[in-house]
Short mmCIF file of C-alpha atoms and ligand atoms in Angstrom, two decimals:
data_model
loop_
_atom_site.label_atom_id
_atom_site.label_comp_id
_atom_site.label_asym_id
_atom_site.label_seq_id
_atom_site.Cartn_x
_atom_site.Cartn_y
_atom_site.Cartn_z
CA MET U 1467 -126.00 102.37 -83.76
CA SER U 1468 -126.42 105.86 -82.49
CA LYS U 1469 -129.07 108.59 -83.06
CA THR U 1470 -128.79 112.11 -82.62
CA LYS U 1471 -131.32 114.85 -83.00
CA ALA U 1472 -130.85 118.33 -84.29
CA SER U 1473 -133.79 120.83 -84.82
CA LEU U 1474 -133.18 123.65 -87.40
CA ASN U 1475 -135.12 126.17 -85.47
CA SER U 1476 -133.82 125.48 -82.13
CA ALA U 1477 -130.23 126.64 -82.66
CA PRO U 1478 -129.21 130.05 -81.38
CA LYS U 1479 -126.66 131.21 -83.94
CA ALA U 1480 -127.61 133.83 -86.52
CA ALA U 1481 -127.29 132.86 -90.13
CA GLY U 1482 -124.79 134.75 -92.21
CA LYS U 1483 -125.70 136.84 -95.05
CA PHE U 1484 -126.27 135.24 -98.48
CA ALA U 1485 -128.12 135.78 -101.73
CA VAL U 1486 -129.41 132.94 -103.54
CA ASN U 1487 -129.31 131.95 -107.23
CA ALA U 1488 -131.98 132.26 -109.70
CA ALA U 1489 -134.10 129.25 -110.38
CA ALA U 1490 -132.16 126.39 -111.63
CA LYS U 1491 -132.59 125.70 -115.29
CA ILE U 1492 -134.65 122.56 -115.90
CA THR U 1493 -132.09 121.27 -118.38
CA ASP U 1494 -129.34 122.47 -120.50
CA SER U 1495 -129.73 119.91 -123.28
CA PRO U 1496 -132.20 120.25 -125.92
CA PHE U 1497 -133.45 116.77 -124.96
CA GLU U 1498 -135.56 116.77 -121.80
CA ASN U 1499 -134.28 114.15 -119.14
CA ALA U 1500 -130.98 113.70 -121.11
CA PRO U 1501 -128.98 116.50 -119.87
CA SER U 1502 -125.64 117.50 -121.34
CA LEU U 1503 -122.55 116.79 -119.02
CA THR U 1504 -120.47 119.34 -120.80
CA THR U 1505 -121.99 122.40 -119.45
CA PRO U 1506 -121.28 123.96 -116.12
CA PRO U 1507 -123.67 123.66 -113.16
CA GLU U 1508 -124.90 126.26 -111.05
CA PHE U 1509 -124.17 125.99 -107.28
CA PRO U 1510 -126.41 127.11 -104.29
CA GLU U 1511 -125.08 130.22 -102.64
CA LEU U 1512 -125.79 128.33 -99.43
CA TRP U 1513 -123.17 126.02 -100.57
CA THR U 1514 -120.64 128.78 -100.87
CA PHE U 1515 -121.54 129.87 -97.43
CA VAL U 1516 -121.02 126.63 -95.92
CA LEU U 1517 -117.50 126.39 -97.55
CA ASP U 1518 -116.38 129.73 -96.91
CA GLU U 1519 -117.84 130.66 -93.58
CA LEU U 1520 -118.57 127.42 -91.80
CA ILE U 1521 -115.74 124.84 -92.80
CA PRO U 1522 -112.70 127.08 -91.98
CA ALA U 1523 -114.21 127.99 -88.63
CA PHE U 1524 -115.09 124.52 -87.89
CA VAL U 1525 -111.68 123.08 -88.93
CA LYS U 1526 -109.77 125.63 -86.89
CA ASP U 1527 -111.91 125.13 -83.89
CA ARG U 1528 -111.69 121.39 -83.83
CA PHE U 1529 -108.33 120.45 -85.51
CA SER U 1530 -106.02 123.38 -84.42
CA PRO U 1531 -102.95 121.94 -82.73
CA GLN U 1532 -102.73 124.86 -80.38
CA GLU U 1533 -105.58 126.65 -78.42
CA SER U 1534 -104.21 129.94 -79.39
CA TRP U 1535 -104.92 129.24 -83.04
CA LYS U 1536 -108.69 128.97 -82.36
CA ASN U 1537 -111.25 131.62 -82.69
CA LYS U 1538 -109.13 133.55 -85.32
CA PRO U 1539 -109.71 133.93 -89.03
CA PHE U 1540 -108.49 131.21 -91.21
CA SER U 1541 -105.10 132.64 -92.27
CA LYS U 1542 -102.31 132.01 -94.94
CA GLU U 1543 -100.49 130.31 -92.15
CA ASP U 1544 -103.57 127.90 -91.79
CA VAL U 1545 -103.55 127.19 -95.39
CA ASN U 1546 -99.80 126.28 -95.22
CA PHE U 1547 -100.31 124.26 -92.06
CA PHE U 1548 -103.33 122.07 -93.31
CA SER U 1549 -102.06 121.76 -96.80
CA GLN U 1550 -99.50 119.38 -95.68
CA GLY U 1551 -102.13 116.71 -94.68
CA LEU U 1552 -103.90 117.49 -97.85
CA ILE U 1553 -101.03 116.80 -100.09
CA GLU U 1554 -100.49 113.35 -98.47
CA LEU U 1555 -104.18 112.46 -98.69
CA SER U 1556 -104.59 113.63 -102.24
CA ASP U 1557 -101.71 111.24 -103.09
CA PHE U 1558 -103.45 108.23 -101.74
CA PHE U 1559 -106.61 109.24 -103.52
CA THR U 1560 -105.02 109.36 -106.86
CA LEU U 1561 -104.04 105.71 -106.65
CA ASP U 1562 -106.37 103.13 -108.10
CA ARG U 1563 -107.31 101.39 -104.82
CA GLU U 1564 -108.93 98.82 -102.77
CA GLY U 1565 -109.83 99.67 -99.27
CA ALA U 1566 -108.11 96.62 -97.80
CA LYS U 1567 -104.91 97.73 -99.15
CA LEU U 1568 -104.95 101.23 -97.44
CA PRO U 1569 -104.50 102.37 -93.99
CA ASN U 1570 -107.78 103.68 -92.48
CA TYR U 1571 -106.97 107.19 -93.32
CA PHE U 1572 -109.88 108.74 -91.36
CA THR U 1573 -108.47 107.72 -88.01
CA THR U 1574 -105.74 110.39 -88.59
CA ALA U 1575 -106.83 113.86 -87.62
CA ARG U 1576 -104.79 115.63 -90.22
CA PHE U 1577 -106.52 113.68 -93.00
CA ARG U 1578 -109.97 114.32 -91.57
CA SER U 1579 -109.18 118.20 -91.40
CA SER U 1580 -107.75 118.17 -94.90
CA TYR U 1581 -110.82 116.22 -96.13
CA PHE U 1582 -113.11 118.89 -94.70
CA LEU U 1583 -110.96 121.76 -96.34
CA TYR U 1584 -110.80 120.42 -99.76
CA PHE U 1585 -112.51 117.06 -100.67
CA PHE U 1586 -115.86 117.98 -99.01
CA ALA U 1587 -116.07 120.79 -101.42
CA LEU U 1588 -114.80 118.87 -104.35
CA GLN U 1589 -117.15 115.69 -103.76
CA GLY U 1590 -120.12 117.92 -102.84
CA ALA U 1591 -119.73 119.75 -106.18
CA LYS U 1592 -119.96 116.53 -108.05
CA PHE U 1593 -123.20 115.53 -106.22
CA LEU U 1594 -124.50 119.13 -106.48
CA THR U 1595 -123.82 118.97 -110.33
CA LEU U 1596 -126.05 115.92 -110.58
CA PHE U 1597 -128.82 117.27 -108.47
CA PHE U 1598 -128.64 120.37 -110.67
CA LYS U 1599 -128.64 118.29 -113.96
CA TYR U 1600 -131.32 116.02 -112.85
CA PRO U 1601 -134.22 118.19 -111.30
CA LYS U 1602 -136.75 115.37 -112.06
CA ALA U 1603 -134.88 112.89 -109.85
CA VAL U 1604 -134.73 115.52 -107.05
CA ALA U 1605 -138.63 116.22 -107.44
CA ALA U 1606 -139.16 112.50 -106.97
CA ALA U 1607 -137.34 112.48 -103.69
CA ILE U 1608 -139.47 115.37 -102.64
CA ALA U 1609 -142.61 113.78 -103.70
CA HIS U 1610 -141.63 110.75 -101.78
CA ALA U 1611 -140.70 112.87 -98.64
CA LYS U 1612 -144.25 114.62 -98.92
CA ARG U 1613 -146.09 111.28 -99.26
CA THR U 1614 -144.33 109.74 -96.32
CA GLY U 1615 -143.75 113.00 -94.09
CA VAL U 1616 -139.98 112.17 -94.00
CA MET U 1617 -137.21 112.85 -96.43
CA ARG U 1618 -135.01 109.99 -95.66
CA ILE U 1619 -131.30 110.63 -97.13
CA VAL U 1620 -129.21 107.39 -96.97
CA ASP U 1621 -125.49 108.01 -97.17
CA VAL U 1622 -123.53 104.97 -97.68
CA GLY U 1623 -119.84 105.26 -96.83
CA SER U 1624 -120.73 108.78 -95.64
CA GLY U 1625 -117.42 109.95 -94.32
CA PRO U 1626 -118.34 113.35 -92.77
CA GLY U 1627 -121.75 113.15 -94.66
CA THR U 1628 -120.58 115.10 -97.85
CA ALA U 1629 -123.15 113.69 -100.21
CA SER U 1630 -126.15 113.86 -97.88
CA ILE U 1631 -125.04 117.45 -96.63
CA ALA U 1632 -124.84 118.44 -100.32
CA PHE U 1633 -128.38 117.11 -100.75
CA LEU U 1634 -129.78 118.63 -97.75
CA ILE U 1635 -128.22 122.05 -99.07
CA HIS U 1636 -129.83 121.55 -102.31
CA VAL U 1637 -133.35 120.95 -100.74
CA LEU U 1638 -132.79 123.96 -98.38
CA GLU U 1639 -132.03 125.99 -101.43
CA ILE U 1640 -135.46 124.90 -102.97
CA TYR U 1641 -137.35 125.90 -99.74
CA LYS U 1642 -135.27 129.06 -99.27
CA GLU U 1643 -138.27 131.51 -99.90
CA LYS U 1644 -140.69 129.59 -97.77
CA LYS U 1645 -138.24 129.00 -95.06
CA LYS U 1646 -140.29 126.10 -93.87
CA LEU U 1647 -139.84 122.31 -94.64
CA PRO U 1648 -143.04 120.39 -95.56
CA PHE U 1649 -141.47 117.20 -94.20
CA GLU U 1650 -138.99 116.01 -91.57
CA ILE U 1651 -135.58 115.17 -92.86
CA GLN U 1652 -133.62 112.27 -91.78
CA LEU U 1653 -129.92 111.76 -92.75
CA HIS U 1654 -128.89 108.18 -92.31
CA TRP U 1655 -125.02 107.66 -92.35
CA ILE U 1656 -123.25 104.30 -92.79
CA ASP U 1657 -119.48 104.30 -92.47
CA ARG U 1658 -116.99 102.06 -90.83
CA ASN U 1659 -115.07 104.96 -89.32
CA PRO U 1660 -116.60 106.28 -86.20
CA THR U 1661 -114.37 109.21 -85.89
CA VAL U 1662 -115.14 110.94 -89.25
CA ILE U 1663 -118.84 110.43 -88.43
CA LYS U 1664 -118.37 112.31 -85.03
CA ASP U 1665 -116.74 115.12 -86.91
CA GLY U 1666 -119.58 115.23 -89.52
CA GLU U 1667 -122.05 115.28 -86.91
CA ALA U 1668 -120.47 118.21 -85.18
CA PHE U 1669 -120.28 120.01 -88.39
CA LEU U 1670 -123.87 119.28 -89.23
CA ASN U 1671 -124.83 120.75 -86.02
CA GLU U 1672 -122.93 123.94 -87.09
CA ILE U 1673 -124.80 124.01 -90.44
CA LEU U 1674 -128.19 123.64 -88.75
CA ALA U 1675 -127.33 126.41 -86.24
CA ALA U 1676 -126.30 128.56 -89.08
CA PHE U 1677 -129.65 128.01 -90.91
CA SER U 1678 -131.76 128.33 -87.81
CA HIS U 1679 -134.10 130.71 -89.61
CA PHE U 1680 -135.53 127.75 -91.32
CA ASP U 1681 -138.51 126.03 -89.71
CA GLY U 1682 -138.14 122.23 -89.75
CA SER U 1683 -136.43 119.41 -87.99
CA ILE U 1684 -133.58 117.17 -88.97
CA HIS U 1685 -132.54 113.91 -87.25
CA LEU U 1686 -129.36 112.24 -87.75
CA LYS U 1687 -128.99 108.44 -87.54
CA THR U 1688 -125.48 106.96 -87.72
CA GLU U 1689 -124.34 103.27 -88.08
CA VAL U 1690 -120.69 102.34 -87.75
CA ARG U 1691 -120.14 99.20 -89.73
CA ASP U 1692 -119.14 97.85 -93.14
CA TRP U 1693 -121.75 99.20 -95.23
CA TRP U 1694 -122.66 95.96 -97.02
CA LYS U 1695 -123.21 93.94 -93.86
CA HIS U 1696 -126.70 95.13 -93.13
CA PRO U 1697 -128.28 93.96 -89.97
CA ALA U 1698 -131.48 91.99 -90.18
CA ASP U 1699 -133.67 94.91 -89.21
CA PHE U 1700 -131.88 97.28 -91.74
CA GLN U 1701 -134.70 99.73 -92.83
CA TYR U 1702 -133.62 100.83 -96.36
CA GLU U 1703 -136.66 102.65 -97.89
CA ALA U 1704 -135.31 106.13 -98.50
CA SER U 1705 -136.16 109.22 -100.60
CA ILE U 1706 -132.64 108.95 -101.95
CA VAL U 1707 -129.75 106.50 -101.38
CA LEU U 1708 -126.28 108.15 -102.13
CA PHE U 1709 -122.94 106.40 -102.31
CA GLY U 1710 -119.87 108.78 -102.56
CA ASN U 1711 -116.56 107.15 -103.66
CA VAL U 1712 -116.91 104.10 -101.40
CA LEU U 1713 -117.29 101.15 -103.94
CA ASN U 1714 -113.71 101.64 -104.94
CA GLU U 1715 -112.63 101.10 -101.45
CA SER U 1716 -114.68 98.06 -101.11
CA ALA U 1717 -113.52 94.61 -101.72
CA GLN U 1718 -114.46 93.08 -105.08
CA ASP U 1719 -116.56 90.40 -103.34
CA SER U 1720 -119.79 88.93 -104.52
CA ARG U 1721 -120.97 89.48 -100.93
CA VAL U 1722 -120.66 93.18 -101.37
CA TYR U 1723 -122.93 92.95 -104.25
CA LEU U 1724 -125.41 90.41 -102.89
CA GLN U 1725 -125.70 91.44 -99.41
CA GLY U 1726 -124.66 95.11 -99.72
CA LEU U 1727 -126.28 96.51 -102.94
CA ALA U 1728 -129.10 94.18 -103.60
CA PRO U 1729 -131.32 95.43 -100.83
CA PHE U 1730 -130.98 99.10 -102.16
CA PHE U 1731 -131.65 98.00 -105.72
CA SER U 1732 -134.55 95.64 -105.35
CA ASP U 1733 -137.20 98.36 -105.07
CA PRO U 1734 -135.83 101.84 -104.65
CA LYS U 1735 -138.11 104.77 -103.83
CA GLY U 1736 -138.12 108.35 -104.43
CA ALA U 1737 -135.07 109.44 -106.47
CA GLY U 1738 -133.56 106.02 -106.34
CA VAL U 1739 -129.91 105.27 -105.80
CA LEU U 1740 -127.00 107.59 -107.03
CA ILE U 1741 -123.52 106.23 -107.03
CA VAL U 1742 -120.80 108.46 -107.60
CA GLU U 1743 -117.23 107.10 -108.05
CA PRO U 1744 -113.86 108.44 -109.33
CA ALA U 1745 -113.08 108.78 -112.99
CA PHE U 1746 -110.40 106.16 -113.23
CA LYS U 1747 -111.01 102.98 -115.24
CA SER U 1748 -111.48 100.38 -112.72
CA ALA U 1749 -113.80 102.24 -110.60
CA SER U 1750 -115.80 103.37 -113.56
CA GLN U 1751 -116.00 99.68 -114.97
CA ARG U 1752 -117.13 98.49 -111.89
CA VAL U 1753 -120.02 100.83 -111.85
CA SER U 1754 -120.89 99.62 -115.34
CA GLN U 1755 -120.74 96.02 -114.34
CA ILE U 1756 -123.14 96.83 -111.41
CA ARG U 1757 -125.39 98.43 -113.74
CA ASP U 1758 -125.38 95.48 -116.08
CA GLU U 1759 -126.17 93.28 -113.29
CA ILE U 1760 -129.45 94.93 -112.57
CA MET U 1761 -130.50 95.79 -115.94
CA PRO U 1762 -133.14 96.40 -117.21
CA HIS U 1763 -134.07 98.89 -114.63
CA PRO U 1764 -135.28 102.57 -114.97
CA ILE U 1765 -132.14 104.76 -115.03
CA TRP U 1766 -131.93 108.50 -114.77
CA GLY U 1767 -128.45 108.77 -116.15
CA PRO U 1768 -125.82 109.04 -117.63
CA CYS U 1769 -127.26 106.09 -119.88
CA LEU U 1770 -129.73 106.79 -122.41
CA HIS U 1771 -130.60 102.99 -122.73
CA THR U 1772 -131.10 100.25 -120.39
CA GLN U 1773 -129.44 97.50 -122.39
CA LYS U 1774 -125.91 96.18 -121.93
CA CYS U 1775 -123.04 98.89 -121.22
CA PRO U 1776 -120.58 98.87 -124.10
CA LEU U 1777 -117.77 100.17 -121.80
CA ALA U 1778 -118.17 97.78 -118.67
CA GLU U 1779 -115.06 95.98 -120.00
CA GLY U 1780 -112.37 96.58 -122.64
CA ARG U 1781 -110.12 99.60 -123.25
CA ASP U 1782 -112.44 102.48 -122.64
CA TRP U 1783 -114.51 103.36 -119.83
CA CYS U 1784 -117.44 105.80 -119.13
CA HIS U 1785 -116.45 108.87 -117.20
CA PHE U 1786 -117.08 112.63 -117.31
CA SER U 1787 -115.13 115.80 -117.04
CA VAL U 1788 -117.81 118.55 -116.31
CA PRO U 1789 -116.46 122.04 -116.50
CA ALA U 1790 -117.29 123.94 -113.34
CA LYS U 1791 -116.46 127.22 -111.62
CA LEU U 1792 -116.11 125.76 -108.27
CA PRO U 1793 -117.24 127.62 -105.35
CA GLY U 1794 -115.15 128.28 -102.26
CA SER U 1795 -112.25 130.65 -101.83
CA PHE U 1796 -110.35 128.44 -99.36
CA PHE U 1797 -111.01 125.50 -101.65
CA LYS U 1798 -109.32 127.40 -104.40
CA LYS U 1799 -106.34 128.17 -102.23
CA PHE U 1800 -105.89 124.56 -101.38
CA SER U 1801 -106.44 123.63 -105.10
CA ILE U 1802 -103.36 125.79 -105.91
CA LYS U 1803 -101.42 124.07 -103.31
CA LEU U 1804 -102.13 120.80 -105.15
CA GLY U 1805 -101.11 122.08 -108.31
CA GLY U 1806 -103.65 124.43 -109.71
CA VAL U 1807 -107.20 125.87 -109.74
CA ARG U 1808 -109.66 123.18 -110.39
CA ASP U 1809 -112.03 123.86 -113.18
CA TRP U 1810 -113.13 120.44 -113.99
CA LEU U 1811 -115.06 117.89 -112.04
CA LYS U 1812 -114.11 114.48 -113.07
CA PHE U 1813 -116.18 111.27 -112.00
CA SER U 1814 -118.12 108.44 -113.07
CA PHE U 1815 -121.79 107.67 -111.93
CA ILE U 1816 -124.93 105.78 -112.22
CA TRP U 1817 -128.20 106.99 -111.04
CA LEU U 1818 -131.04 104.33 -110.82
CA ALA U 1819 -134.55 105.58 -110.73
CA SER U 1820 -137.38 104.04 -108.84
CA LYS U 1821 -140.12 102.03 -110.53
CA ASP U 1822 -142.57 104.88 -109.86
CA SER U 1823 -140.40 107.27 -111.97
CA GLU U 1824 -139.90 104.77 -114.84
CA GLN U 1825 -141.91 106.74 -117.30
CA GLU U 1826 -140.31 109.99 -116.34
CA ALA U 1827 -136.62 108.67 -116.47
CA THR U 1828 -137.01 106.43 -119.74
CA ILE U 1829 -135.64 107.92 -122.93
CA ASP U 1830 -137.76 106.64 -126.01
CA PRO U 1831 -135.61 104.50 -128.03
CA LYS U 1832 -137.14 105.85 -131.02
CA GLU U 1833 -135.64 109.28 -130.22
CA ASN U 1834 -132.24 107.80 -131.23
CA LEU U 1835 -130.46 109.75 -128.52
CA VAL U 1836 -126.82 108.74 -127.69
CA ARG U 1837 -124.32 110.09 -125.17
CA VAL U 1838 -120.77 111.07 -126.53
CA VAL U 1839 -118.26 109.05 -124.25
CA SER U 1840 -115.03 110.10 -125.61
CA ASP U 1841 -113.01 113.09 -126.43
CA GLN U 1842 -112.29 113.78 -130.06
CA LEU U 1843 -110.10 110.72 -131.37
CA LYS U 1844 -107.78 110.78 -134.31
CA THR U 1845 -108.98 107.85 -136.44
CA PRO U 1846 -108.25 106.55 -139.99
CA GLN U 1847 -111.63 108.28 -140.80
CA GLY U 1848 -110.64 111.47 -139.35
CA TYR U 1849 -111.35 112.96 -135.92
CA ARG U 1850 -114.32 111.51 -134.35
CA ASN U 1851 -116.14 110.83 -131.04
CA GLN U 1852 -117.24 107.40 -129.45
CA VAL U 1853 -120.90 107.27 -128.66
CA CYS U 1854 -122.64 105.07 -126.29
CA LYS U 1855 -125.05 102.65 -128.06
CA PRO U 1856 -126.76 99.44 -126.51
CA VAL U 1857 -124.08 96.62 -126.37
CA GLN U 1858 -121.58 98.39 -128.69
CA ILE U 1859 -119.62 101.61 -129.04
CA GLY U 1860 -120.67 103.79 -132.09
CA TRP U 1861 -118.76 106.59 -133.76
CA PHE U 1862 -119.72 110.10 -134.85
CA ASP U 1863 -117.80 112.60 -136.84
CA GLN U 1864 -119.59 115.90 -136.10
CA LYS U 1865 -117.09 118.73 -135.18
CA ASN U 1866 -116.87 120.18 -131.68
CA LEU U 1867 -118.31 117.32 -129.88
CA GLN U 1868 -117.32 116.61 -126.29
CA ARG U 1869 -117.60 113.74 -123.92
CA GLY U 1870 -120.93 114.10 -122.03
CA ASP U 1871 -122.82 115.66 -124.93
CA VAL U 1872 -126.15 114.23 -125.96
CA ILE U 1873 -126.67 113.87 -129.89
CA ARG U 1874 -129.39 112.51 -132.00
CA TYR U 1875 -127.71 109.51 -133.97
CA SER U 1876 -128.63 109.12 -137.38
CA SER U 1877 -125.56 108.05 -139.40
CA GLU U 1878 -125.53 104.43 -140.48
CA ARG U 1879 -122.21 105.25 -141.98
CA ASN U 1880 -120.93 105.85 -138.49
CA ASP U 1881 -122.16 102.72 -137.21
CA LYS U 1882 -119.80 100.29 -138.76
CA ILE U 1883 -116.63 100.23 -136.59
CA LEU U 1884 -117.14 98.50 -133.26
CA GLN U 1885 -113.73 99.13 -131.75
CA PRO U 1886 -110.95 101.25 -133.17
CA ARG U 1887 -108.25 99.34 -134.86
CA PHE U 1888 -105.43 101.89 -134.17
CA LYS U 1889 -103.52 103.27 -131.34
CA THR U 1890 -104.23 106.59 -129.84
CA ASN U 1891 -102.06 108.92 -127.86
CA ARG U 1892 -104.31 109.75 -125.14
CA SER U 1893 -102.96 110.07 -121.58
CA ARG U 1894 -105.73 109.35 -119.22
CA LYS U 1895 -104.26 109.72 -115.55
CA SER U 1896 -106.18 108.21 -112.85
CA ILE U 1897 -107.72 111.24 -111.13
CA ARG U 1898 -110.69 112.12 -109.00
C1 SAM G 795 -113.35 108.61 -100.05
S1 SAM G 795 -114.30 108.59 -98.47
C2 SAM G 795 -115.92 109.28 -99.10
C3 SAM G 795 -116.73 109.89 -98.10
C4 SAM G 795 -117.93 110.57 -98.71
N1 SAM G 795 -118.95 109.47 -99.02
C5 SAM G 795 -117.63 111.52 -99.74
O1 SAM G 795 -118.03 111.32 -100.74
O2 SAM G 795 -117.06 112.51 -99.35
C6 SAM G 795 -114.83 106.84 -98.33
C7 SAM G 795 -115.55 106.44 -97.11
O3 SAM G 795 -116.07 105.08 -97.17
C8 SAM G 795 -115.73 104.45 -96.01
N2 SAM G 795 -115.66 103.21 -96.20
C9 SAM G 795 -114.56 102.41 -97.01
N3 SAM G 795 -114.95 101.05 -96.87
C10 SAM G 795 -116.08 100.97 -95.97
C11 SAM G 795 -116.77 99.92 -95.69
N4 SAM G 795 -116.47 98.66 -96.31
N5 SAM G 795 -117.91 100.01 -94.93
C12 SAM G 795 -118.23 101.26 -94.63
N6 SAM G 795 -117.78 102.35 -95.00
C13 SAM G 795 -116.37 102.14 -95.72
C14 SAM G 795 -114.44 105.21 -95.47
O4 SAM G 795 -114.37 104.98 -94.09
C15 SAM G 795 -114.74 106.58 -96.03
O5 SAM G 795 -115.48 107.51 -94.93
#
């Protein structure tokens, strides 16, 4: 276990120029606490600055094969060079996978550099989308930090710290006017790969140097181990616990649940526990099954009920495609190398709330709110969408609905069919 310390106001580097977005909308769904997952999020401009200014310079400095390449602007040649590793890594990630079957990809420098240049932006955008969509959950993390004096962000399977750095940026954006943090921040990273943690730590120091006009202190604690084998003295109280694409690399082993997840789930504090996984079926259904194990439990989203998930098994699964104008000009260039500009964020997730937030997080069942969990499907009764109801799937035939919408469910007529008795022609590739 190692511990490093960085201080926001001790770093000498000047921050780049950036403007900041207008205040985030509280919700873009007419139903408070049940945000639509079909409308684009806004991203902090601090994030764009991180992607466009800090990452390219950091990657060139740390990963250039030749000294003469360093300290020069990130060029077209760099895009061509670094995209070779990216294409290979992207192929890995499009597979439905379990960690044991994969080489430990972060031991390879060209995969770590391409992760920074592309997947950091992509994964970070998924987390930032959810922070944007669930401001009350973020507020619960801040309240916990104010109460305890420390905002503790636990990042499980952290890689280079993507999820916790995204949360840090989100919090810095909130305090951008005051430029003073009312609590310490402690990032706590757990990953089995020491090399990617070291890269992440070096990158975090670059971020802190760039934001040195903020007054506050940030500590980084790192643990190199299997995330689910907690030491006896593991301290897991946190303002927020983040899992980013790590469960689908972990063995389907009951110890992972019992030893690994149970401590986080027993009594989460602050914003609770947010698990983000790829959109493909096995990853998503695993999240739903984990959810069912711990229900009833307060939940921020995406579920609007706390009874059994109807998509934890069977043909269909719960995942979202959020339209997004993704920031980052280099990210865009690398997206094109991978086949085209990205304008969707695809993922599955579950966000467990703490008991303290139960009232705020819970949707009153009398509201009859349901989430749309499919695209429009051709059925014998016409084009319809599946909606998530406790235990079973329902159907809804209002036009123009999209996966991720929230609607009030009132039609008894729609309630009859539990599962479709027809074949559809949907192609659902396993993509992140
Ligand atoms: C796809 S990366 C995701 C990194 C980061 N969370 C993100 O969202 O960008 C998966 C990470 O999980 C880590 N990992 C996989 N299995 C693990 C295990 N059993 N224990 C700890 N870390 C693990 C890998 O080393 C890698 O850093």
